[in-house]
PDB file of C-alpha atoms in Angstrom:
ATOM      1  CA  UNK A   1     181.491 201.779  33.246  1.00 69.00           C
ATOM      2  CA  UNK A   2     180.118 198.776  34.837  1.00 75.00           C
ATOM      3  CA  UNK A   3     181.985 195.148  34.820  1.00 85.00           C
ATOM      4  CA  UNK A   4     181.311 192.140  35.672  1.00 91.00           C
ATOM      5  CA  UNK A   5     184.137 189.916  36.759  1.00 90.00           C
ATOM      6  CA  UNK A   6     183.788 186.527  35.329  1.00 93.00           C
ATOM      7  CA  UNK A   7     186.332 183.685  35.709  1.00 93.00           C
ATOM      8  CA  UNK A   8     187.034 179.881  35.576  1.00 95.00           C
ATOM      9  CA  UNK A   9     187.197 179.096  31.876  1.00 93.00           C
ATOM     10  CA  UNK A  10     189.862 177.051  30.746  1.00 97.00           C
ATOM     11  CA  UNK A  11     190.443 174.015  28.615  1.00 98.00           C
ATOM     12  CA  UNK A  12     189.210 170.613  29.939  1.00 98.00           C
ATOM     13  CA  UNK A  13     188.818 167.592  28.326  1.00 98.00           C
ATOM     14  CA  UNK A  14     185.257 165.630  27.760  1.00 98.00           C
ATOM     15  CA  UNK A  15     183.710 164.660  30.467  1.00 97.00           C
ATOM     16  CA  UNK A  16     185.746 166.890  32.966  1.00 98.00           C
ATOM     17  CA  UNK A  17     183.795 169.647  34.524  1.00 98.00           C
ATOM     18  CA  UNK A  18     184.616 173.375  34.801  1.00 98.00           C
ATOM     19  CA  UNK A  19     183.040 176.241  37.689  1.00 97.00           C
ATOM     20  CA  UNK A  20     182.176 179.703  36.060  1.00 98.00           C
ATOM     21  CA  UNK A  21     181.990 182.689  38.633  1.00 96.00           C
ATOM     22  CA  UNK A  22     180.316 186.155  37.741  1.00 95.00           C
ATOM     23  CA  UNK A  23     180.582 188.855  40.423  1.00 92.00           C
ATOM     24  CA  UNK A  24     178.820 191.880  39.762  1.00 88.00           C
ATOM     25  CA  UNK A  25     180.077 195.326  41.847  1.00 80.00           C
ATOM     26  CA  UNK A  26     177.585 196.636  44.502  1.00 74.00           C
ATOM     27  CA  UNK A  27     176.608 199.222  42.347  1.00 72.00           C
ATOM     28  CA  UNK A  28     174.307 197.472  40.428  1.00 80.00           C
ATOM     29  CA  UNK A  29     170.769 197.151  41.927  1.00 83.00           C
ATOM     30  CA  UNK A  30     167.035 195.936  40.965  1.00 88.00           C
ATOM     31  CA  UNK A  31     168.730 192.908  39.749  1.00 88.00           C
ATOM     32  CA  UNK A  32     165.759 190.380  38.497  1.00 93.00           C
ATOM     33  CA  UNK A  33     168.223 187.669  36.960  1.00 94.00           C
ATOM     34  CA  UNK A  34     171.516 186.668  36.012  1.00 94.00           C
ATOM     35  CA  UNK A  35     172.353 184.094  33.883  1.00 96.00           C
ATOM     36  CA  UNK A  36     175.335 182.524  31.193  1.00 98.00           C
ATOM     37  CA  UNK A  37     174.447 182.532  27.449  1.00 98.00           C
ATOM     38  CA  UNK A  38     177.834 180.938  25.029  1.00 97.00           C
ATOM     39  CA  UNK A  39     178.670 181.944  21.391  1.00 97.00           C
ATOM     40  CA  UNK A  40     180.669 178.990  19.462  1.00 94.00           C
ATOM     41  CA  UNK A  41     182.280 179.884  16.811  1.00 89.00           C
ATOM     42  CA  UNK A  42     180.166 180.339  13.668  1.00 92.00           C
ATOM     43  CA  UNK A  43     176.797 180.508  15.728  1.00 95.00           C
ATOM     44  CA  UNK A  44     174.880 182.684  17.501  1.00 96.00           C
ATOM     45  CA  UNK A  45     174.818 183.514  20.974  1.00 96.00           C
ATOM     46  CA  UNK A  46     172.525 181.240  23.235  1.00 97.00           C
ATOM     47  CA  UNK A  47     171.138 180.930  26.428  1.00 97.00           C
ATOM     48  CA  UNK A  48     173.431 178.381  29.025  1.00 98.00           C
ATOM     49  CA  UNK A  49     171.231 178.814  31.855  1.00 98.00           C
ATOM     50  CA  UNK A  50     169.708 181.763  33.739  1.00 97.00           C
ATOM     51  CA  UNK A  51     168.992 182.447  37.972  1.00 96.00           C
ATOM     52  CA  UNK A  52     166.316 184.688  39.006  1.00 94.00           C
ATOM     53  CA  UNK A  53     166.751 186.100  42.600  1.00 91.00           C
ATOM     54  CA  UNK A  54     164.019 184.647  43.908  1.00 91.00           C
ATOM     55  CA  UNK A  55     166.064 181.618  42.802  1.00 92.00           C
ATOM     56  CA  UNK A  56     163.705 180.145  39.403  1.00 96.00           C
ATOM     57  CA  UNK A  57     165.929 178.139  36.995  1.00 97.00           C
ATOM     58  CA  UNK A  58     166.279 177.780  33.434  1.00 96.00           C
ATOM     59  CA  UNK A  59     168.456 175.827  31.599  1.00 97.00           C
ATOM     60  CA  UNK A  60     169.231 175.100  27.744  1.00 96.00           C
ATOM     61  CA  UNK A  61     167.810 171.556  27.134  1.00 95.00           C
ATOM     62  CA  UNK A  62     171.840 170.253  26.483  1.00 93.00           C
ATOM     63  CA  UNK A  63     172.411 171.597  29.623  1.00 93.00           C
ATOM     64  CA  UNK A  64     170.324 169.850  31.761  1.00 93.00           C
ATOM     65  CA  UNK A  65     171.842 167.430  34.008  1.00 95.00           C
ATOM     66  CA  UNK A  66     174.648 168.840  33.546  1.00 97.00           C
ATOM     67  CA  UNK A  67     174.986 171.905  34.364  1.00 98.00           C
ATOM     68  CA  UNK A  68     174.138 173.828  37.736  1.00 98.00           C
ATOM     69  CA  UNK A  69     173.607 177.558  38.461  1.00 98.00           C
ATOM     70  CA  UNK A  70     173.431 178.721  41.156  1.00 96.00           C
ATOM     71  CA  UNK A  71     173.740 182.423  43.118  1.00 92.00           C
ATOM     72  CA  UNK A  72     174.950 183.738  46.203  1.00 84.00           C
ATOM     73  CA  UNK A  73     172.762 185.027  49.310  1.00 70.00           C
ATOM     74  CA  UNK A  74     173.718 188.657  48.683  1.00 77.00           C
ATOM     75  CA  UNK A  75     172.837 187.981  45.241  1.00 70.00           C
ATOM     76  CA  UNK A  76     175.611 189.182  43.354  1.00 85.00           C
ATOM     77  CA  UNK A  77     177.711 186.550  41.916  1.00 92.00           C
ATOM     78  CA  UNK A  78     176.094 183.712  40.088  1.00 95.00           C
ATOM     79  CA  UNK A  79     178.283 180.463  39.647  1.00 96.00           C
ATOM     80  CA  UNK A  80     177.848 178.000  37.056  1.00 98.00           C
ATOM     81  CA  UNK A  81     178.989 174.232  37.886  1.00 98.00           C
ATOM     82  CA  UNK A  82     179.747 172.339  34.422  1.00 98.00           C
ATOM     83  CA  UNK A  83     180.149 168.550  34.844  1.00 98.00           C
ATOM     84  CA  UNK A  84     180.115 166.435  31.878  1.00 98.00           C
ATOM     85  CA  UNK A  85     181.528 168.714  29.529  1.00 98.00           C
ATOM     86  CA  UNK A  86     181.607 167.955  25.129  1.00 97.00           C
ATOM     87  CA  UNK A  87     183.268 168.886  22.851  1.00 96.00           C
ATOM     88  CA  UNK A  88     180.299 170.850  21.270  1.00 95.00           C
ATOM     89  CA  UNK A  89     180.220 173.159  24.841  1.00 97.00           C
ATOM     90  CA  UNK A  90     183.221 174.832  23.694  1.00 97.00           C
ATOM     91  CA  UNK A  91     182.624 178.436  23.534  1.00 97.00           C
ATOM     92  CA  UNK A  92     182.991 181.794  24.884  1.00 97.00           C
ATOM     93  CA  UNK A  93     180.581 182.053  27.848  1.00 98.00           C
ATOM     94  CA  UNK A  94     179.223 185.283  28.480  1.00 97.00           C
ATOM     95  CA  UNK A  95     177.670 186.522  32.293  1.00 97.00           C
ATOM     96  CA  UNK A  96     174.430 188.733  32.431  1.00 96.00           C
ATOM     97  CA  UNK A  97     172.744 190.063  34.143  1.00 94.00           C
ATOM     98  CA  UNK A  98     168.631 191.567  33.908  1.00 92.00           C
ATOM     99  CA  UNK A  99     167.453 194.497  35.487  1.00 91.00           C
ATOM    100  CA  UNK A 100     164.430 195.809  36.680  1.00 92.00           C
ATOM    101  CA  UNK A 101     165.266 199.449  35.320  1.00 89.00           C
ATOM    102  CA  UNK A 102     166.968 201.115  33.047  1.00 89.00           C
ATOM    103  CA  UNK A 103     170.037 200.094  31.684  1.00 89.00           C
ATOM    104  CA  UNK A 104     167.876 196.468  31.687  1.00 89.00           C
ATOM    105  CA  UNK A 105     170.861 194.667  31.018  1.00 91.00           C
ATOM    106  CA  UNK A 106     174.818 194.074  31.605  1.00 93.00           C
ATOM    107  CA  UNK A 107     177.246 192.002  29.301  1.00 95.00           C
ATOM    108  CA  UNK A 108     180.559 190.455  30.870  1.00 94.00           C
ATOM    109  CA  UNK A 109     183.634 190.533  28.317  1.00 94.00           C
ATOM    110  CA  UNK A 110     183.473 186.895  27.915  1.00 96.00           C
ATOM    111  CA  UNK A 111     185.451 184.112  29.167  1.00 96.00           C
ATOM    112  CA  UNK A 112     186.594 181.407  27.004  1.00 97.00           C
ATOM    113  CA  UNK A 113     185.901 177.260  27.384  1.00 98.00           C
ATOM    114  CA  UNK A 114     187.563 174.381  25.545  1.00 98.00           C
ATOM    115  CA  UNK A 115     186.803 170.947  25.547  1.00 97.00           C
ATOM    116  CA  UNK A 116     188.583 168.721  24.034  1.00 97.00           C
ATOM    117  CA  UNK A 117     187.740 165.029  23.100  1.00 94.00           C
TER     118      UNK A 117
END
């Protein structure tokens, strides 16, 4: 069973910032992205912002200019800088990561983020 180790949620209050780290073990290869998608309570999950390795960006529209991805030359742990946090970016936030091959994708158990006006 594959995991991802995520850490660096927390609670915060608005307009602090928080740093997200995903590490992914070596055994996981053809890696084409990795990313952070949050589930708030009562919603669905979304998209945060996503890496690819040839390093292309995408970010949520709330995110941007706020938030920063970014991942490591060996290209297995993705870090997400969150500056300017609200209220409304509480959430669990969730690491992934996209394959080229089969099994395309990998889930992280979640780490939880609270911001607090």
């Amino acid at each position: 069973q594959v995991q991802l180790v995520e850490s660096g949620g927390g609670l915060v209050q608005a307009g602090g910032s928080l740093r997200l780290s995903c590490a992914t073990p070596g055994s996981i290869s053809s890696i084409n992205a990795m990313g952070w998608y949050r589930q708030a309570p009562g919603k669905q999950r979304e998209l945060v912002a996503r890496i690819t390795t040839g390093g292309r960006t995408n970010y949520a529209d709330s995110m941007k200019g706020r938030f920063t991805i970014s991942m490591d030359n060996a290209r297995n742990t993705v870090i997400l800088q969150m500056n300017s946090l609200k209220p409304e970016d509480t959430g669990v936030y969730y690491c992934h990561v996209d394959r080229f091959i089969r099994p395309y994708d990998y889930w992280g158990q979640g780490t939880q983020v609270t911001v607090s006006s």
